[in-house]
mmCIF file of C-alpha atoms in Angstrom:
data_model
loop_
_atom_site.group_PDB
_atom_site.id
_atom_site.type_symbol
_atom_site.label_atom_id
_atom_site.label_comp_id
_atom_site.label_asym_id
_atom_site.label_seq_id
_atom_site.Cartn_x
_atom_site.Cartn_y
_atom_site.Cartn_z
ATOM 1 C CA MET A 311 116.278 84.850 74.355
ATOM 2 C CA ALA A 312 112.719 84.386 75.594
ATOM 3 C CA GLU A 313 109.629 86.459 74.810
ATOM 4 C CA THR A 314 106.585 86.660 77.023
ATOM 5 C CA ASP A 315 103.574 88.767 77.942
ATOM 6 C CA VAL A 316 104.558 89.013 81.614
ATOM 7 C CA ALA A 317 107.951 88.610 83.256
ATOM 8 C CA ILE A 318 108.169 88.415 87.055
ATOM 9 C CA VAL A 319 111.540 88.957 88.699
ATOM 10 C CA GLY A 320 111.858 87.286 92.088
ATOM 11 C CA ALA A 321 110.008 84.337 93.607
ATOM 12 C CA GLY A 322 109.241 85.527 97.099
ATOM 13 C CA ALA A 323 105.722 86.188 98.355
ATOM 14 C CA ALA A 324 105.006 88.914 95.779
ATOM 15 C CA GLY A 325 106.455 87.174 92.735
ATOM 16 C CA LEU A 326 104.843 83.812 93.497
ATOM 17 C CA SER A 327 101.482 85.410 94.329
ATOM 18 C CA LEU A 328 101.412 87.369 91.080
ATOM 19 C CA ALA A 329 102.399 84.367 88.949
ATOM 20 C CA HIS A 330 99.674 82.340 90.657
ATOM 21 C CA ARG A 331 96.959 84.971 90.223
ATOM 22 C CA VAL A 332 97.797 85.815 86.626
ATOM 23 C CA SER A 333 97.960 82.192 85.527
ATOM 24 C CA LEU A 334 95.030 80.752 87.513
ATOM 25 C CA GLY A 335 92.619 83.633 88.098
ATOM 26 C CA ALA A 336 89.072 83.488 86.744
ATOM 27 C CA PRO A 337 89.669 84.167 83.036
ATOM 28 C CA THR A 338 87.873 86.716 80.888
ATOM 29 C CA GLY A 339 90.136 85.653 78.027
ATOM 30 C CA PRO A 340 93.325 83.679 77.441
ATOM 31 C CA ALA A 341 95.801 83.813 80.298
ATOM 32 C CA PRO A 342 98.924 85.801 79.428
ATOM 33 C CA SER A 343 102.189 83.946 79.031
ATOM 34 C CA VAL A 344 104.442 84.279 82.076
ATOM 35 C CA VAL A 345 108.179 83.911 82.717
ATOM 36 C CA LEU A 346 109.022 83.685 86.424
ATOM 37 C CA ILE A 347 112.686 84.453 87.061
ATOM 38 C CA THR A 348 114.097 82.940 90.244
ATOM 39 C CA ALA A 349 117.546 83.631 91.652
ATOM 40 C CA PRO A 350 119.867 80.588 91.641
ATOM 41 C CA ALA A 351 120.477 78.891 94.967
ATOM 42 C CA GLY A 352 122.488 81.248 97.159
ATOM 43 C CA PRO A 353 122.179 84.533 99.050
ATOM 44 C CA LEU A 354 119.819 86.185 96.540
ATOM 45 C CA ARG A 355 117.149 83.506 96.894
ATOM 46 C CA PRO A 356 114.524 84.363 99.537
ATOM 47 C CA PRO A 357 115.145 82.461 102.798
ATOM 48 C CA ARG A 358 112.490 80.508 104.692
ATOM 49 C CA ARG A 359 109.891 82.867 106.114
ATOM 50 C CA THR A 360 106.642 82.821 108.058
ATOM 51 C CA TRP A 361 103.914 85.203 106.877
ATOM 52 C CA CYS A 362 100.925 86.252 108.969
ATOM 53 C CA TYR A 363 97.763 88.147 108.076
ATOM 54 C CA TRP A 364 94.132 88.375 109.136
ATOM 55 C CA GLU A 365 91.143 87.464 107.041
ATOM 56 C CA THR A 366 87.393 87.003 107.362
ATOM 57 C CA GLY A 367 86.147 83.642 106.185
ATOM 58 C CA PRO A 368 87.923 81.253 103.822
ATOM 59 C CA GLY A 369 90.778 82.540 101.687
ATOM 60 C CA PRO A 370 92.637 81.413 98.564
ATOM 61 C CA TYR A 371 95.561 79.932 100.503
ATOM 62 C CA ASP A 372 93.767 78.151 103.337
ATOM 63 C CA ALA A 373 95.112 74.821 102.046
ATOM 64 C CA VAL A 374 98.594 75.818 103.246
ATOM 65 C CA VAL A 375 97.684 77.794 106.360
ATOM 66 C CA THR A 376 99.777 76.244 109.143
ATOM 67 C CA ASP A 377 97.382 77.419 111.843
ATOM 68 C CA SER A 378 94.939 80.214 112.591
ATOM 69 C CA TRP A 379 93.590 81.927 115.686
ATOM 70 C CA GLU A 380 90.713 84.167 116.714
ATOM 71 C CA ARG A 381 92.275 85.366 119.999
ATOM 72 C CA LEU A 382 95.172 87.824 120.223
ATOM 73 C CA ARG A 383 96.999 88.805 123.401
ATOM 74 C CA MET A 384 99.377 91.577 124.383
ATOM 75 C CA ARG A 385 101.456 91.967 127.571
ATOM 76 C CA ASP A 386 102.944 95.216 128.828
ATOM 77 C CA ARG A 387 106.457 95.406 130.271
ATOM 78 C CA HIS A 388 105.122 94.827 133.806
ATOM 79 C CA GLY A 389 103.165 91.695 132.876
ATOM 80 C CA ALA A 390 99.661 93.160 132.602
ATOM 81 C CA THR A 391 97.728 91.146 130.023
ATOM 82 C CA ALA A 392 95.037 92.122 127.522
ATOM 83 C CA GLU A 393 93.314 89.553 125.316
ATOM 84 C CA ARG A 394 90.929 90.246 122.433
ATOM 85 C CA ARG A 395 88.764 88.131 120.134
ATOM 86 C CA ILE A 396 88.808 89.152 116.469
ATOM 87 C CA SER A 397 86.075 86.811 115.132
ATOM 88 C CA PRO A 398 84.738 86.600 112.475
ATOM 89 C CA MET A 399 88.326 87.385 111.422
ATOM 90 C CA ARG A 400 91.118 84.919 111.994
ATOM 91 C CA TYR A 401 94.840 85.533 112.301
ATOM 92 C CA LYS A 402 96.512 83.141 109.839
ATOM 93 C CA MET A 403 100.067 81.854 109.483
ATOM 94 C CA ILE A 404 101.666 80.484 106.305
ATOM 95 C CA ARG A 405 105.174 79.078 105.957
ATOM 96 C CA SER A 406 106.939 80.166 102.797
ATOM 97 C CA ASP A 407 107.994 76.578 101.959
ATOM 98 C CA ASP A 408 104.367 75.436 101.977
ATOM 99 C CA PHE A 409 103.245 78.452 99.958
ATOM 100 C CA GLN A 410 105.933 77.857 97.353
ATOM 101 C CA ALA A 411 105.018 74.178 97.075
ATOM 102 C CA LEU A 412 101.366 75.091 96.444
ATOM 103 C CA VAL A 413 102.238 77.651 93.773
ATOM 104 C CA ASP A 414 104.788 75.355 92.121
ATOM 105 C CA ARG A 415 102.237 72.549 91.949
ATOM 106 C CA ASP A 416 99.576 74.768 90.395
ATOM 107 C CA LEU A 417 101.928 76.448 87.926
ATOM 108 C CA LYS A 418 103.141 73.091 86.601
ATOM 109 C CA ALA A 419 99.670 72.607 85.138
ATOM 110 C CA CYS A 420 99.880 75.928 83.244
ATOM 111 C CA ALA A 421 101.399 75.574 79.782
ATOM 112 C CA GLY A 422 101.947 79.315 79.513
ATOM 113 C CA VAL A 423 104.287 79.566 82.518
ATOM 114 C CA ARG A 424 108.063 79.109 82.278
ATOM 115 C CA ARG A 425 110.576 79.144 85.125
ATOM 116 C CA VAL A 426 114.056 80.593 84.609
ATOM 117 C CA GLU A 427 116.882 80.581 87.153
ATOM 118 C CA ALA A 428 119.071 83.647 86.714
ATOM 119 C CA THR A 429 120.606 86.584 88.524
ATOM 120 C CA VAL A 430 119.106 89.683 86.903
ATOM 121 C CA ASP A 431 121.621 92.418 86.113
ATOM 122 C CA ASP A 432 119.526 94.922 84.233
ATOM 123 C CA ILE A 433 115.960 95.768 83.221
ATOM 124 C CA THR A 434 115.633 98.272 80.376
ATOM 125 C CA GLY A 435 112.610 99.865 78.760
ATOM 126 C CA LEU A 436 112.633 99.492 74.956
ATOM 127 C CA PRO A 437 111.476 102.060 72.364
ATOM 128 C CA ASP A 438 108.425 99.976 71.448
ATOM 129 C CA GLY A 439 107.099 100.181 75.030
ATOM 130 C CA THR A 440 108.216 96.696 76.078
ATOM 131 C CA ALA A 441 111.137 95.848 78.346
ATOM 132 C CA ARG A 442 114.240 93.677 78.231
ATOM 133 C CA ILE A 443 115.678 91.732 81.165
ATOM 134 C CA ARG A 444 119.310 90.672 81.105
ATOM 135 C CA GLY A 445 120.911 88.283 83.545
ATOM 136 C CA VAL A 446 123.218 85.348 84.095
ATOM 137 C CA ASP A 447 122.291 81.779 84.986
ATOM 138 C CA ALA A 448 124.083 79.556 87.508
ATOM 139 C CA ASP A 449 126.523 78.346 84.790
ATOM 140 C CA GLY A 450 127.468 81.877 83.730
ATOM 141 C CA ALA A 451 125.452 81.841 80.503
ATOM 142 C CA ARG A 452 123.702 85.040 79.484
ATOM 143 C CA VAL A 453 119.911 85.118 79.809
ATOM 144 C CA THR A 454 117.673 87.624 78.007
ATOM 145 C CA VAL A 455 113.895 87.953 78.368
ATOM 146 C CA ASP A 456 111.770 90.417 76.405
ATOM 147 C CA ALA A 457 108.370 91.124 77.961
ATOM 148 C CA ARG A 458 105.367 93.328 77.391
ATOM 149 C CA TRP A 459 105.165 93.893 81.149
ATOM 150 C CA VAL A 460 107.775 93.361 83.840
ATOM 151 C CA PHE A 461 107.088 93.107 87.580
ATOM 152 C CA ASP A 462 110.178 93.440 89.754
ATOM 153 C CA SER A 463 110.009 92.339 93.404
ATOM 154 C CA ARG A 464 113.724 92.712 94.234
ATOM 155 C CA PRO A 465 114.712 95.191 96.962
ATOM 156 C CA PRO A 466 115.936 98.478 95.462
ATOM 157 C CA ARG A 467 119.708 98.728 95.178
ATOM 158 C CA ARG A 468 119.600 102.086 96.911
ATOM 159 C CA PRO A 469 116.935 102.600 99.580
ATOM 160 C CA PRO A 470 114.862 105.696 98.814
ATOM 161 C CA PRO A 471 115.539 108.788 100.937
ATOM 162 C CA ALA A 472 113.268 109.217 103.938
ATOM 163 C CA ARG A 473 112.831 111.234 107.101
ATOM 164 C CA THR A 474 112.912 108.089 109.233
ATOM 165 C CA HIS A 475 114.781 104.835 108.657
ATOM 166 C CA LEU A 476 114.119 102.032 111.129
ATOM 167 C CA LEU A 477 114.152 98.257 110.821
ATOM 168 C CA GLN A 478 111.877 95.620 112.283
ATOM 169 C CA HIS A 479 114.523 92.945 112.750
ATOM 170 C CA PHE A 480 113.980 89.585 114.371
ATOM 171 C CA ARG A 481 114.928 85.979 114.897
ATOM 172 C CA GLY A 482 112.418 83.222 115.525
ATOM 173 C CA TRP A 483 112.748 79.641 116.750
ATOM 174 C CA TYR A 484 110.161 77.053 115.852
ATOM 175 C CA LEU A 485 110.536 74.878 118.903
ATOM 176 C CA ARG A 486 109.178 71.910 120.785
ATOM 177 C CA THR A 487 109.068 71.794 124.577
ATOM 178 C CA GLU A 488 109.228 68.691 126.747
ATOM 179 C CA GLN A 489 106.346 69.876 128.946
ATOM 180 C CA PRO A 490 103.060 71.471 127.799
ATOM 181 C CA ALA A 491 103.813 75.188 127.630
ATOM 182 C CA PHE A 492 101.477 76.956 125.188
ATOM 183 C CA ASP A 493 97.804 77.801 124.813
ATOM 184 C CA PRO A 494 97.162 76.841 121.164
ATOM 185 C CA GLY A 495 94.109 79.099 121.014
ATOM 186 C CA VAL A 496 95.821 82.478 121.439
ATOM 187 C CA VAL A 497 98.674 84.407 119.789
ATOM 188 C CA ASP A 498 100.974 86.580 121.866
ATOM 189 C CA LEU A 499 101.165 89.471 119.425
ATOM 190 C CA MET A 500 103.502 91.697 121.441
ATOM 191 C CA ASP A 501 105.009 90.714 124.778
ATOM 192 C CA PHE A 502 106.983 93.675 126.120
ATOM 193 C CA ARG A 503 108.527 91.787 129.050
ATOM 194 C CA THR A 504 111.820 91.821 127.140
ATOM 195 C CA PRO A 505 114.715 94.188 128.003
ATOM 196 C CA GLN A 506 113.977 97.402 126.123
ATOM 197 C CA PRO A 507 116.777 98.782 123.923
ATOM 198 C CA VAL A 508 117.668 102.461 123.652
ATOM 199 C CA PRO A 509 116.740 103.661 121.117
ATOM 200 C CA GLY A 510 113.812 101.576 119.883
ATOM 201 C CA LEU A 511 111.681 98.848 121.420
ATOM 202 C CA SER A 512 111.608 95.069 121.634
ATOM 203 C CA PHE A 513 109.002 92.377 122.198
ATOM 204 C CA GLY A 514 108.374 88.653 122.086
ATOM 205 C CA TYR A 515 105.953 87.107 119.598
ATOM 206 C CA VAL A 516 104.469 83.632 120.085
ATOM 207 C CA LEU A 517 102.503 81.677 117.472
ATOM 208 C CA PRO A 518 101.466 78.391 119.149
ATOM 209 C CA THR A 519 100.641 75.405 116.968
ATOM 210 C CA GLY A 520 100.052 72.990 119.852
ATOM 211 C CA ARG A 521 100.616 72.548 123.572
ATOM 212 C CA HIS A 522 104.278 71.696 122.949
ATOM 213 C CA THR A 523 105.086 73.596 119.713
ATOM 214 C CA ALA A 524 105.259 77.240 118.718
ATOM 215 C CA LEU A 525 107.132 79.803 116.682
ATOM 216 C CA VAL A 526 108.745 82.055 119.295
ATOM 217 C CA GLU A 527 110.330 85.278 118.020
ATOM 218 C CA TYR A 528 112.376 88.090 119.485
ATOM 219 C CA THR A 529 111.803 91.354 117.592
ATOM 220 C CA GLU A 530 113.258 94.846 117.786
ATOM 221 C CA PHE A 531 112.317 98.122 116.152
ATOM 222 C CA GLY A 532 115.589 99.973 115.773
ATOM 223 C CA PRO A 533 118.266 101.346 113.463
ATOM 224 C CA GLU A 534 120.481 98.247 113.108
ATOM 225 C CA PRO A 535 120.173 94.440 113.198
ATOM 226 C CA LEU A 536 121.861 92.459 115.965
ATOM 227 C CA SER A 537 124.643 89.931 115.652
ATOM 228 C CA SER A 538 123.680 86.268 115.397
ATOM 229 C CA ASP A 539 124.912 85.622 118.937
ATOM 230 C CA ALA A 540 122.903 88.578 120.270
ATOM 231 C CA TYR A 541 119.684 87.284 118.687
ATOM 232 C CA ASP A 542 120.226 83.839 120.173
ATOM 233 C CA ALA A 543 120.963 85.302 123.604
ATOM 234 C CA ALA A 544 117.810 87.443 123.458
ATOM 235 C CA LEU A 545 115.699 84.468 122.365
ATOM 236 C CA ASP A 546 117.194 82.236 125.028
ATOM 237 C CA HIS A 547 116.372 84.842 127.676
ATOM 238 C CA TYR A 548 112.803 85.240 126.387
ATOM 239 C CA ALA A 549 112.158 81.498 126.082
ATOM 240 C CA HIS A 550 113.601 80.567 129.469
ATOM 241 C CA GLY A 551 113.774 83.727 131.576
ATOM 242 C CA VAL A 552 110.404 85.194 130.547
ATOM 243 C CA LEU A 553 108.256 82.314 129.301
ATOM 244 C CA GLY A 554 109.846 79.661 131.523
ATOM 245 C CA LEU A 555 109.654 77.009 128.828
ATOM 246 C CA GLY A 556 112.162 74.609 130.397
ATOM 247 C CA ALA A 557 113.807 71.969 128.223
ATOM 248 C CA LEU A 558 113.176 72.536 124.525
ATOM 249 C CA ARG A 559 114.433 71.638 121.070
ATOM 250 C CA VAL A 560 114.761 74.157 118.202
ATOM 251 C CA LEU A 561 113.425 72.547 115.015
ATOM 252 C CA TRP A 562 114.256 75.444 112.683
ATOM 253 C CA SER A 563 114.840 79.167 112.834
ATOM 254 C CA GLU A 564 114.259 82.273 110.730
ATOM 255 C CA THR A 565 115.882 85.687 110.748
ATOM 256 C CA GLY A 566 114.844 88.836 108.929
ATOM 257 C CA ALA A 567 114.784 92.609 108.733
ATOM 258 C CA ILE A 568 111.806 94.577 107.425
ATOM 259 C CA PRO A 569 112.100 98.281 106.505
ATOM 260 C CA MET A 570 110.077 100.686 108.651
ATOM 261 C CA THR A 571 110.366 103.951 106.794
ATOM 262 C CA ASP A 572 108.359 106.842 105.388
ATOM 263 C CA ALA A 573 110.292 106.589 102.119
ATOM 264 C CA SER A 574 108.275 106.727 98.928
ATOM 265 C CA PHE A 575 108.653 103.482 96.977
ATOM 266 C CA PRO A 576 107.936 104.158 93.286
ATOM 267 C CA ARG A 577 105.698 101.505 91.787
ATOM 268 C CA GLU A 578 106.827 102.250 88.239
ATOM 269 C CA SER A 579 110.459 102.406 87.074
ATOM 270 C CA ALA A 580 109.820 102.503 83.295
ATOM 271 C CA ALA A 581 106.831 102.611 80.964
ATOM 272 C CA SER A 582 106.329 98.849 81.239
ATOM 273 C CA VAL A 583 108.299 98.007 84.397
ATOM 274 C CA PHE A 584 106.601 97.955 87.796
ATOM 275 C CA ARG A 585 107.668 97.155 91.356
ATOM 276 C CA ILE A 586 105.645 94.880 93.607
ATOM 277 C CA GLY A 587 105.863 93.620 97.174
ATOM 278 C CA THR A 588 108.043 95.469 99.663
ATOM 279 C CA ALA A 589 109.837 97.094 96.710
ATOM 280 C CA GLY A 590 106.476 98.525 95.634
ATOM 281 C CA GLY A 591 105.396 99.801 99.047
ATOM 282 C CA ALA A 592 103.415 96.756 100.226
ATOM 283 C CA THR A 593 104.991 96.754 103.696
ATOM 284 C CA ARG A 594 103.015 98.754 106.264
ATOM 285 C CA PRO A 595 105.683 101.121 107.612
ATOM 286 C CA ALA A 596 104.514 101.128 111.231
ATOM 287 C CA THR A 597 104.002 97.364 111.633
ATOM 288 C CA GLY A 598 105.915 95.427 108.970
ATOM 289 C CA TYR A 599 102.838 93.443 107.820
ATOM 290 C CA THR A 600 103.080 92.805 104.078
ATOM 291 C CA PHE A 601 101.366 89.607 102.914
ATOM 292 C CA ALA A 602 97.761 90.868 102.781
ATOM 293 C CA ALA A 603 98.773 94.059 100.953
ATOM 294 C CA ILE A 604 100.646 91.958 98.395
ATOM 295 C CA GLN A 605 97.442 90.038 97.713
ATOM 296 C CA ARG A 606 95.530 93.286 97.148
ATOM 297 C CA GLN A 607 98.205 94.518 94.744
ATOM 298 C CA VAL A 608 98.484 91.323 92.704
ATOM 299 C CA ASP A 609 94.698 90.928 92.521
ATOM 300 C CA ALA A 610 94.457 94.385 90.953
ATOM 301 C CA VAL A 611 97.331 93.667 88.553
ATOM 302 C CA ALA A 612 95.817 90.336 87.459
ATOM 303 C CA ARG A 613 92.420 91.954 86.822
ATOM 304 C CA ALA A 614 94.037 94.685 84.737
ATOM 305 C CA LEU A 615 96.006 92.182 82.661
ATOM 306 C CA ARG A 616 92.916 90.100 82.015
ATOM 307 C CA ALA A 617 90.982 93.203 80.950
ATOM 308 C CA GLY A 618 93.752 94.500 78.696
ATOM 309 C CA ARG A 619 94.405 97.562 80.846
ATOM 310 C CA ARG A 620 97.774 98.975 81.866
ATOM 311 C CA PRO A 621 98.602 96.907 84.970
ATOM 312 C CA VAL A 622 99.961 99.549 87.338
ATOM 313 C CA PRO A 623 100.046 98.128 90.906
ATOM 314 C CA PRO A 624 97.809 100.288 93.113
ATOM 315 C CA PRO A 625 99.089 101.899 96.314
ATOM 316 C CA ALA A 626 99.064 99.296 99.059
ATOM 317 C CA TYR A 627 97.753 101.815 101.617
ATOM 318 C CA PRO A 628 95.939 105.150 101.288
ATOM 319 C CA ALA A 629 97.905 108.380 101.627
ATOM 320 C CA ARG A 630 96.275 109.134 104.990
ATOM 321 C CA ALA A 631 97.545 105.852 106.452
ATOM 322 C CA ARG A 632 101.055 106.480 105.147
ATOM 323 C CA GLY A 633 100.987 109.978 106.645
ATOM 324 C CA MET A 634 99.982 108.651 110.065
ATOM 325 C CA ASP A 635 102.742 106.056 109.864
ATOM 326 C CA ALA A 636 105.297 108.763 109.081
ATOM 327 C CA ILE A 637 104.307 110.613 112.244
ATOM 328 C CA LEU A 638 104.501 107.490 114.386
ATOM 329 C CA LEU A 639 107.882 106.423 113.005
ATOM 330 C CA ARG A 640 109.324 109.878 113.660
ATOM 331 C CA ALA A 641 107.892 109.882 117.179
ATOM 332 C CA LEU A 642 109.418 106.449 117.877
ATOM 333 C CA ALA A 643 112.793 107.358 116.371
ATOM 334 C CA THR A 644 113.070 110.537 118.444
ATOM 335 C CA GLY A 645 111.962 108.812 121.649
ATOM 336 C CA ARG A 646 109.068 111.219 121.906
ATOM 337 C CA VAL A 647 106.643 108.363 122.520
ATOM 338 C CA ASP A 648 107.210 105.230 124.558
ATOM 339 C CA GLY A 649 106.815 102.364 122.077
ATOM 340 C CA PRO A 650 105.586 99.610 124.417
ATOM 341 C CA ASP A 651 103.094 101.961 126.072
ATOM 342 C CA PHE A 652 101.896 103.242 122.674
ATOM 343 C CA PHE A 653 101.100 99.826 121.220
ATOM 344 C CA TYR A 654 99.620 98.455 124.444
ATOM 345 C CA ARG A 655 97.367 101.516 124.725
ATOM 346 C CA LEU A 656 96.080 101.084 121.155
ATOM 347 C CA PHE A 657 95.442 97.376 121.699
ATOM 348 C CA THR A 658 93.491 97.918 124.907
ATOM 349 C CA ARG A 659 91.548 101.077 123.912
ATOM 350 C CA VAL A 660 90.576 100.438 120.273
ATOM 351 C CA PRO A 661 88.014 97.738 119.375
ATOM 352 C CA PRO A 662 90.005 94.842 117.900
ATOM 353 C CA ARG A 663 88.306 94.537 114.520
ATOM 354 C CA ARG A 664 88.537 98.309 114.036
ATOM 355 C CA LEU A 665 92.219 98.190 114.922
ATOM 356 C CA LEU A 666 92.869 95.489 112.337
ATOM 357 C CA ARG A 667 90.967 97.436 109.684
ATOM 358 C CA PHE A 668 93.074 100.464 110.631
ATOM 359 C CA LEU A 669 96.259 98.437 110.142
ATOM 360 C CA ASP A 670 94.975 97.442 106.696
ATOM 361 C CA GLY A 671 94.286 101.106 105.860
ATOM 362 C CA ARG A 672 90.546 100.485 105.565
ATOM 363 C CA THR A 673 89.125 102.758 108.267
ATOM 364 C CA ARG A 674 87.142 105.947 107.639
ATOM 365 C CA LEU A 675 88.448 109.405 108.539
ATOM 366 C CA SER A 676 86.195 109.569 111.591
ATOM 367 C CA GLU A 677 87.560 106.221 112.819
ATOM 368 C CA ASP A 678 91.142 107.379 112.259
ATOM 369 C CA PHE A 679 90.417 110.484 114.311
ATOM 370 C CA ALA A 680 88.959 108.399 117.142
ATOM 371 C CA ILE A 681 92.008 106.113 117.096
ATOM 372 C CA GLY A 682 94.302 109.153 117.132
ATOM 373 C CA LEU A 683 92.723 110.287 120.387
ATOM 374 C CA ARG A 684 93.946 107.048 121.998
ATOM 375 C CA THR A 685 97.577 108.021 121.313
ATOM 376 C CA PRO A 686 99.796 110.526 123.236
ATOM 377 C CA VAL A 687 98.176 113.498 121.494
ATOM 378 C CA PRO A 688 100.642 116.309 122.444
ATOM 379 C CA SER A 689 103.672 114.286 121.353
ATOM 380 C CA MET A 690 102.029 113.203 118.115
ATOM 381 C CA LEU A 691 100.884 116.742 117.293
ATOM 382 C CA ARG A 692 104.371 118.094 117.931
ATOM 383 C CA THR A 693 105.812 115.434 115.641
ATOM 384 C CA ALA A 694 103.238 116.132 112.920
ATOM 385 C CA ALA A 695 104.091 119.844 113.039
ATOM 386 C CA GLU A 696 107.829 119.301 112.618
ATOM 387 C CA LEU A 697 107.633 116.519 110.020
ATOM 388 C CA PRO A 698 107.428 118.792 106.925
ATOM 389 C CA LEU A 699 110.679 120.465 108.054
ATOM 390 C CA VAL A 700 112.651 117.219 108.354
ATOM 391 C CA PRO A 701 114.778 116.545 105.242
ATOM 392 C CA ARG A 702 114.616 113.201 103.454
ATOM 393 C CA ARG A 703 117.986 111.427 103.455
ATOM 394 C CA PRO A 704 119.240 107.981 102.435
ATOM 395 C CA PRO A 705 119.851 105.601 105.342
ATOM 396 C CA THR A 706 123.252 105.719 106.987
ATOM 397 C CA GLY A 707 125.682 103.579 105.070
ATOM 398 C CA ALA A 708 123.563 103.385 101.875
ATOM 399 C CA SER A 709 125.631 103.463 98.708
#
């Protein structure tokens, strides 16, 4: 049995970020005690990931930023190219291994932080307003943690019902080429010269870290992930058939699937139990970006804890942004809009810094209206009109 002020379940981006902020943020009083519960080695532990976000000026995690860029590029399916500068913003990349090492190093200096390895079975609100976590460690021993506040970053066991369920699923190779092949100053954000699936869309994504090295990803928006062989075949075609990289060596790879849905993710499951990260709605439904929204959520939670307030994670995006995403997802799922044309049109017709603020949910109503005029207006209006009539259902195959 352990007792603590704050218990954090899961040590992915959200769990690590919250533990870091709560334990090391500028204090207005004593830091709360923290128990960070990590899954034992195995399928429940978060795999290696690469996280990207944009930021103006220096940020709290610059020490582990792998690389950053101020130029973004997009290519349509016919090879037309558009390039934009986003300065004074920069597009930043962090590897999860580096991020975890930074957080682990800093937390070791905090006497009030304990790490527990366990598979959590149950989180229950108690009559006194606290919560109890029950789990099992790697040796099969029972683990119990009582906490004043619990923050749960695990994916929900049952995905919430929604009108649209898509996935952004991908595989990436971090690779080295024999010949110089990349421009290290520019990111290929979406390269639509990939074979387009029906339904959905696909694109290549290139994050260069040198003339010979880059993270090269193949991504699809669609209802189901691919097989491992299908991802490798698609990446091989993109790397050789589209980019013409020649001889190369894959140093490591990553695979993932991000929910793209208009489901409502409750941020509170009991009086003292809250959800954070993707489980708490931090993933932008129309793009899959999550890391920056996590930082906004955990900053707010840490401030509330320091001030003695109830630490409810705030919505990651305003209701207007979530409503626009619901329309877009429905339009993509029905095939009413052409995905590659839609994203290329936004990238080429909306000023880049405004577009990035829009993706963060930080634009004004007038700016949202102006951006909406750059989309296929009749198709989007038709989708908006029918959306209230579409029932919310669990995803196919959800138990």
